[in-house]
Tab-separated table of C-alpha atoms in Angstrom:
chain	number	residue	atom	x	y	z
A	1	ASP	CA	0.169	0.241	-0.146
A	2	THR	CA	1.840	2.873	-1.308
A	3	GLY	CA	1.861	6.009	1.307
A	4	VAL	CA	0.541	9.638	-0.135
A	5	SER	CA	2.530	11.139	-2.667
A	6	GLN	CA	2.927	15.263	-3.046
A	7	ASN	CA	4.428	16.780	-6.046
A	8	PRO	CA	6.625	18.788	-6.573
A	9	ARG	CA	8.229	18.343	-3.546
A	10	HIS	CA	10.218	21.557	-3.718
A	11	LYS	CA	8.889	24.733	-5.400
A	12	ILE	CA	10.771	28.185	-5.764
A	13	THR	CA	8.149	30.685	-7.496
A	14	LYS	CA	8.811	34.693	-7.735
A	15	ARG	CA	6.179	36.890	-5.978
A	16	GLY	CA	3.226	37.216	-8.194
A	17	GLN	CA	3.091	33.911	-9.629
A	18	ASN	CA	0.647	31.084	-9.708
A	19	VAL	CA	1.660	27.971	-8.206
A	20	THR	CA	-0.433	24.739	-8.166
A	21	PHE	CA	0.459	21.273	-6.446
A	22	ARG	CA	-0.519	18.003	-6.481
A	23	CYS	CA	-1.361	15.487	-4.051
A	24	ASP	CA	-2.516	11.920	-4.364
A	25	PRO	CA	-3.714	9.898	-1.453
A	26	ILE	CA	-3.554	6.252	-0.451
A	27	SER	CA	-5.805	4.515	-2.629
A	28	GLU	CA	-9.545	4.349	-1.569
A	29	HIS	CA	-9.118	6.885	1.267
A	30	ASN	CA	-12.369	9.218	0.599
A	31	ARG	CA	-10.723	11.902	2.790
A	32	LEU	CA	-8.261	14.505	1.897
A	33	TYR	CA	-7.308	17.211	3.943
A	34	TRP	CA	-4.499	19.957	3.144
A	35	TYR	CA	-2.504	21.938	6.004
A	36	ARG	CA	-0.015	24.637	6.127
A	37	GLN	CA	3.371	24.293	8.312
A	38	THR	CA	5.670	27.426	8.734
A	39	LEU	CA	8.974	27.553	10.181
A	40	GLY	CA	8.804	26.625	14.070
A	41	GLN	CA	5.121	25.717	14.105
A	42	GLY	CA	2.870	23.134	14.099
A	43	PRO	CA	0.539	22.136	10.749
A	44	GLU	CA	-2.571	24.559	10.369
A	45	PHE	CA	-5.824	23.034	8.608
A	46	LEU	CA	-6.415	24.709	5.217
A	47	THR	CA	-9.463	22.539	3.767
A	48	TYR	CA	-10.560	19.129	3.356
A	49	PHE	CA	-12.832	16.979	1.003
A	50	GLN	CA	-14.941	13.900	1.348
A	51	ASN	CA	-14.635	12.130	-1.916
A	52	GLU	CA	-15.028	15.297	-4.369
A	53	ALA	CA	-16.898	17.462	-2.543
A	54	GLN	CA	-15.122	20.290	0.083
A	55	LEU	CA	-16.396	20.436	3.294
A	56	GLU	CA	-14.511	22.647	5.243
A	57	LYS	CA	-12.467	25.591	4.703
A	58	SER	CA	-10.391	27.570	7.399
A	59	ARG	CA	-10.397	31.562	7.409
A	60	LEU	CA	-6.420	30.854	6.244
A	61	LEU	CA	-7.550	29.679	2.836
A	62	SER	CA	-7.440	33.398	1.277
A	63	ASP	CA	-9.491	34.084	-2.124
A	64	ARG	CA	-6.088	33.691	-3.783
A	65	PHE	CA	-6.304	29.860	-2.646
A	66	SER	CA	-8.235	27.256	-4.494
A	67	ALA	CA	-8.435	23.423	-4.021
A	68	GLU	CA	-10.279	21.056	-6.029
A	69	ARG	CA	-10.557	17.115	-5.784
A	70	PRO	CA	-12.688	16.741	-9.239
A	71	LYS	CA	-12.880	13.065	-9.383
A	72	GLY	CA	-12.343	12.419	-5.530
A	73	SER	CA	-8.862	10.761	-5.930
A	74	PHE	CA	-6.108	13.329	-6.260
A	75	SER	CA	-6.228	16.844	-5.010
A	76	THR	CA	-4.903	20.171	-6.401
A	77	LEU	CA	-3.994	23.073	-4.505
A	78	GLU	CA	-3.305	26.231	-6.530
A	79	ILE	CA	-1.918	29.654	-4.419
A	80	GLN	CA	-2.621	32.593	-7.260
A	81	ARG	CA	-0.578	35.882	-6.992
A	82	THR	CA	1.590	34.216	-4.562
A	83	GLU	CA	3.172	36.376	-1.562
A	84	GLN	CA	6.393	36.181	0.508
A	85	GLY	CA	3.913	34.930	3.220
A	86	ASP	CA	2.815	31.890	1.193
A	87	SER	CA	6.346	30.701	1.911
A	88	ALA	CA	5.696	27.149	3.624
A	89	MET	CA	5.334	23.569	3.642
A	90	TYR	CA	2.087	22.430	2.234
A	91	LEU	CA	1.291	19.291	3.403
A	92	CYS	CA	-1.530	16.674	2.120
A	93	ALA	CA	-3.007	13.503	4.366
A	94	SER	CA	-5.957	11.265	3.835
A	95	SER	CA	-8.058	9.176	6.092
A	96	SER	CA	-10.380	6.247	5.389
A	97	GLY	CA	-13.230	7.909	7.288
A	98	THR	CA	-11.352	7.133	10.645
A	99	VAL	CA	-9.749	9.626	12.482
A	100	GLU	CA	-6.147	8.884	11.468
A	101	GLN	CA	-4.729	11.370	9.038
A	102	TYR	CA	-1.294	9.745	7.373
A	103	PHE	CA	0.383	12.792	5.804
A	104	GLY	CA	2.443	12.867	2.792
A	105	PRO	CA	6.178	14.334	2.578
A	106	GLY	CA	4.842	18.167	1.685
A	107	THR	CA	5.682	20.337	-0.652
A	108	ARG	CA	7.986	23.214	0.039
A	109	LEU	CA	7.280	26.461	-1.321
A	110	THR	CA	9.374	29.140	-1.284
A	111	VAL	CA	8.027	32.266	-2.566
A	112	THR	CA	11.281	35.153	-3.643
B	1	ALA	CA	-12.301	26.556	21.562
B	2	GLN	CA	-9.974	23.820	20.755
B	3	LYS	CA	-6.359	24.244	21.728
B	4	VAL	CA	-3.139	22.147	22.176
B	5	THR	CA	-0.286	23.453	24.167
B	6	GLN	CA	3.498	22.122	24.333
B	7	ALA	CA	5.181	24.112	26.663
B	8	GLN	CA	8.454	22.875	25.995
B	9	THR	CA	9.738	24.085	23.111
B	10	GLU	CA	13.347	22.259	22.736
B	11	ILE	CA	14.891	19.619	25.001
B	12	SER	CA	17.901	18.108	24.899
B	13	VAL	CA	19.007	14.810	26.691
B	14	VAL	CA	21.716	12.655	26.565
B	15	GLU	CA	21.355	9.044	25.323
B	16	LYS	CA	19.935	6.308	26.916
B	17	GLU	CA	18.148	8.832	29.609
B	18	ASP	CA	14.470	8.646	29.752
B	19	VAL	CA	12.780	12.019	28.719
B	20	THR	CA	9.008	12.973	29.087
B	21	LEU	CA	7.481	15.646	26.365
B	22	ASP	CA	4.092	17.348	27.717
B	23	CYS	CA	1.123	18.298	26.216
B	24	VAL	CA	-2.150	19.910	27.766
B	25	TYR	CA	-4.978	20.137	25.358
B	26	GLU	CA	-8.301	22.258	25.553
B	27	THR	CA	-11.568	20.949	24.554
B	28	ARG	CA	-15.326	21.371	25.367
B	29	ASP	CA	-16.284	18.327	23.568
B	30	THR	CA	-16.581	14.932	25.530
B	31	THR	CA	-15.951	13.013	22.631
B	32	TYR	CA	-12.444	13.652	21.287
B	33	TYR	CA	-8.873	12.394	20.052
B	34	LEU	CA	-5.604	13.044	20.790
B	35	PHE	CA	-2.500	11.700	18.820
B	36	TRP	CA	1.160	12.046	18.615
B	37	TYR	CA	3.091	12.461	15.504
B	38	LYS	CA	6.603	12.626	14.958
B	39	GLN	CA	8.775	14.785	12.167
B	40	PRO	CA	11.953	13.865	11.852
B	41	PRO	CA	14.574	15.946	9.713
B	42	SER	CA	13.301	14.678	6.575
B	43	GLY	CA	10.244	16.248	7.273
B	44	GLU	CA	7.355	13.742	6.915
B	45	LEU	CA	4.714	13.606	9.432
B	46	VAL	CA	4.429	10.128	11.065
B	47	PHE	CA	1.573	9.144	13.270
B	48	LEU	CA	2.878	7.666	16.298
B	49	ILE	CA	-0.250	6.920	18.499
B	50	ARG	CA	-4.356	7.656	18.805
B	51	ARG	CA	-6.466	8.058	22.306
B	52	ASN	CA	-10.005	8.119	22.079
B	53	SER	CA	-11.436	10.316	25.165
B	54	PHE	CA	-13.409	7.563	26.835
B	55	ASP	CA	-10.182	5.504	27.197
B	56	GLU	CA	-7.817	6.675	29.894
B	57	GLN	CA	-5.785	3.456	29.729
B	58	ASN	CA	-1.875	4.191	29.084
B	59	GLU	CA	-0.323	2.718	26.469
B	60	ILE	CA	3.258	1.350	26.339
B	61	SER	CA	4.741	0.309	22.678
B	62	GLY	CA	8.447	-0.523	23.045
B	63	ARG	CA	10.464	2.319	24.078
B	64	TYR	CA	7.549	4.473	24.164
B	65	SER	CA	4.669	5.226	26.448
B	66	TRP	CA	1.666	8.056	27.069
B	67	ASN	CA	0.171	8.972	29.805
B	68	PHE	CA	-3.606	10.114	29.173
B	69	GLN	CA	-5.226	11.969	32.301
B	70	LYS	CA	-8.385	13.578	31.483
B	71	SER	CA	-8.517	15.241	34.958
B	72	THR	CA	-5.799	17.545	33.963
B	73	SER	CA	-6.309	17.647	30.438
B	74	SER	CA	-2.713	16.329	29.811
B	75	PHE	CA	-1.550	13.359	27.504
B	76	ASN	CA	2.170	13.309	27.863
B	77	PHE	CA	4.756	11.504	25.954
B	78	THR	CA	7.574	9.068	27.448
B	79	ILE	CA	10.545	7.455	25.410
B	80	THR	CA	12.505	5.314	27.550
B	81	ALA	CA	16.276	4.755	27.135
B	82	SER	CA	16.292	7.432	24.413
B	83	GLN	CA	18.164	7.106	21.035
B	84	VAL	CA	19.903	9.510	18.525
B	85	VAL	CA	17.553	8.377	15.967
B	86	ASP	CA	14.343	9.742	18.502
B	87	SER	CA	15.656	12.877	17.714
B	88	ALA	CA	12.839	15.117	16.008
B	89	VAL	CA	10.040	17.438	16.384
B	90	TYR	CA	6.976	15.864	18.305
B	91	PHE	CA	3.641	17.267	18.022
B	92	CYS	CA	0.633	16.625	20.545
B	93	ALA	CA	-2.797	16.800	18.336
B	94	LEU	CA	-6.302	17.217	19.340
B	95	SER	CA	-9.723	16.295	17.005
B	96	GLU	CA	-13.288	16.742	17.511
B	97	GLY	CA	-13.980	14.280	14.761
B	98	ASP	CA	-12.781	12.995	11.643
B	99	ASP	CA	-12.300	16.380	10.133
B	100	LYS	CA	-9.436	18.635	11.304
B	101	ILE	CA	-6.502	18.101	13.371
B	102	ILE	CA	-5.555	20.670	15.735
B	103	PHE	CA	-1.624	20.574	16.396
B	104	GLY	CA	0.673	22.073	19.006
B	105	LYS	CA	3.764	23.884	18.184
B	106	GLY	CA	6.046	21.188	18.799
B	107	THR	CA	8.744	20.060	20.886
B	108	ARG	CA	12.289	19.737	19.104
B	109	LEU	CA	13.899	16.746	20.728
B	110	HIS	CA	17.720	16.354	20.707
B	111	ILE	CA	19.492	13.218	21.563
B	112	LEU	CA	22.713	13.714	22.352
B	113	PRO	CA	25.397	10.318	21.625
């Protein structure tokens, strides 16, 4: 059983550019979560999906952020007009409806 | 409101010593779940344990043990006979269901050879 995978692992972009990250959950996990982790902090919840439905969004998810899970399998997180404050590790997790969430390796975003 | 507090920002111990990581939580729900995750230098979060609010039994898994006390809203984690490979950031976390997990700020543990 392969784990959660995320691509790319690292992304460096210039301020103002758009970026998109992908998350592939563990096969048959119907719930998928996005978190953001800044340096020295714990992960903070951004949003989650049950199948293709986006069920909750954090206040942290500004209008520049959008997440999709069109077929209930992989998910994408897009950040438009990136700002330096968006620099962080973006973590994806999945679960089968139980409370345990299994995390991917993350995508580290650096905005210059 | 949900909150997880890990008062210890950083701890250093010499290998083979025992070390306890503290965690205090706040929640208004009577049903909730507590977790510990490990984040080694590679960055990936590794799930260690989950406890349900209605099960206060302490748990031991090899060199790891967890002490859950509802009376003090604490869920402490002890590593016995620490090893260098235990060096990592450890996060305590709380969930009130199968949605988001609320994490503490983490405790960075250094095991010195």
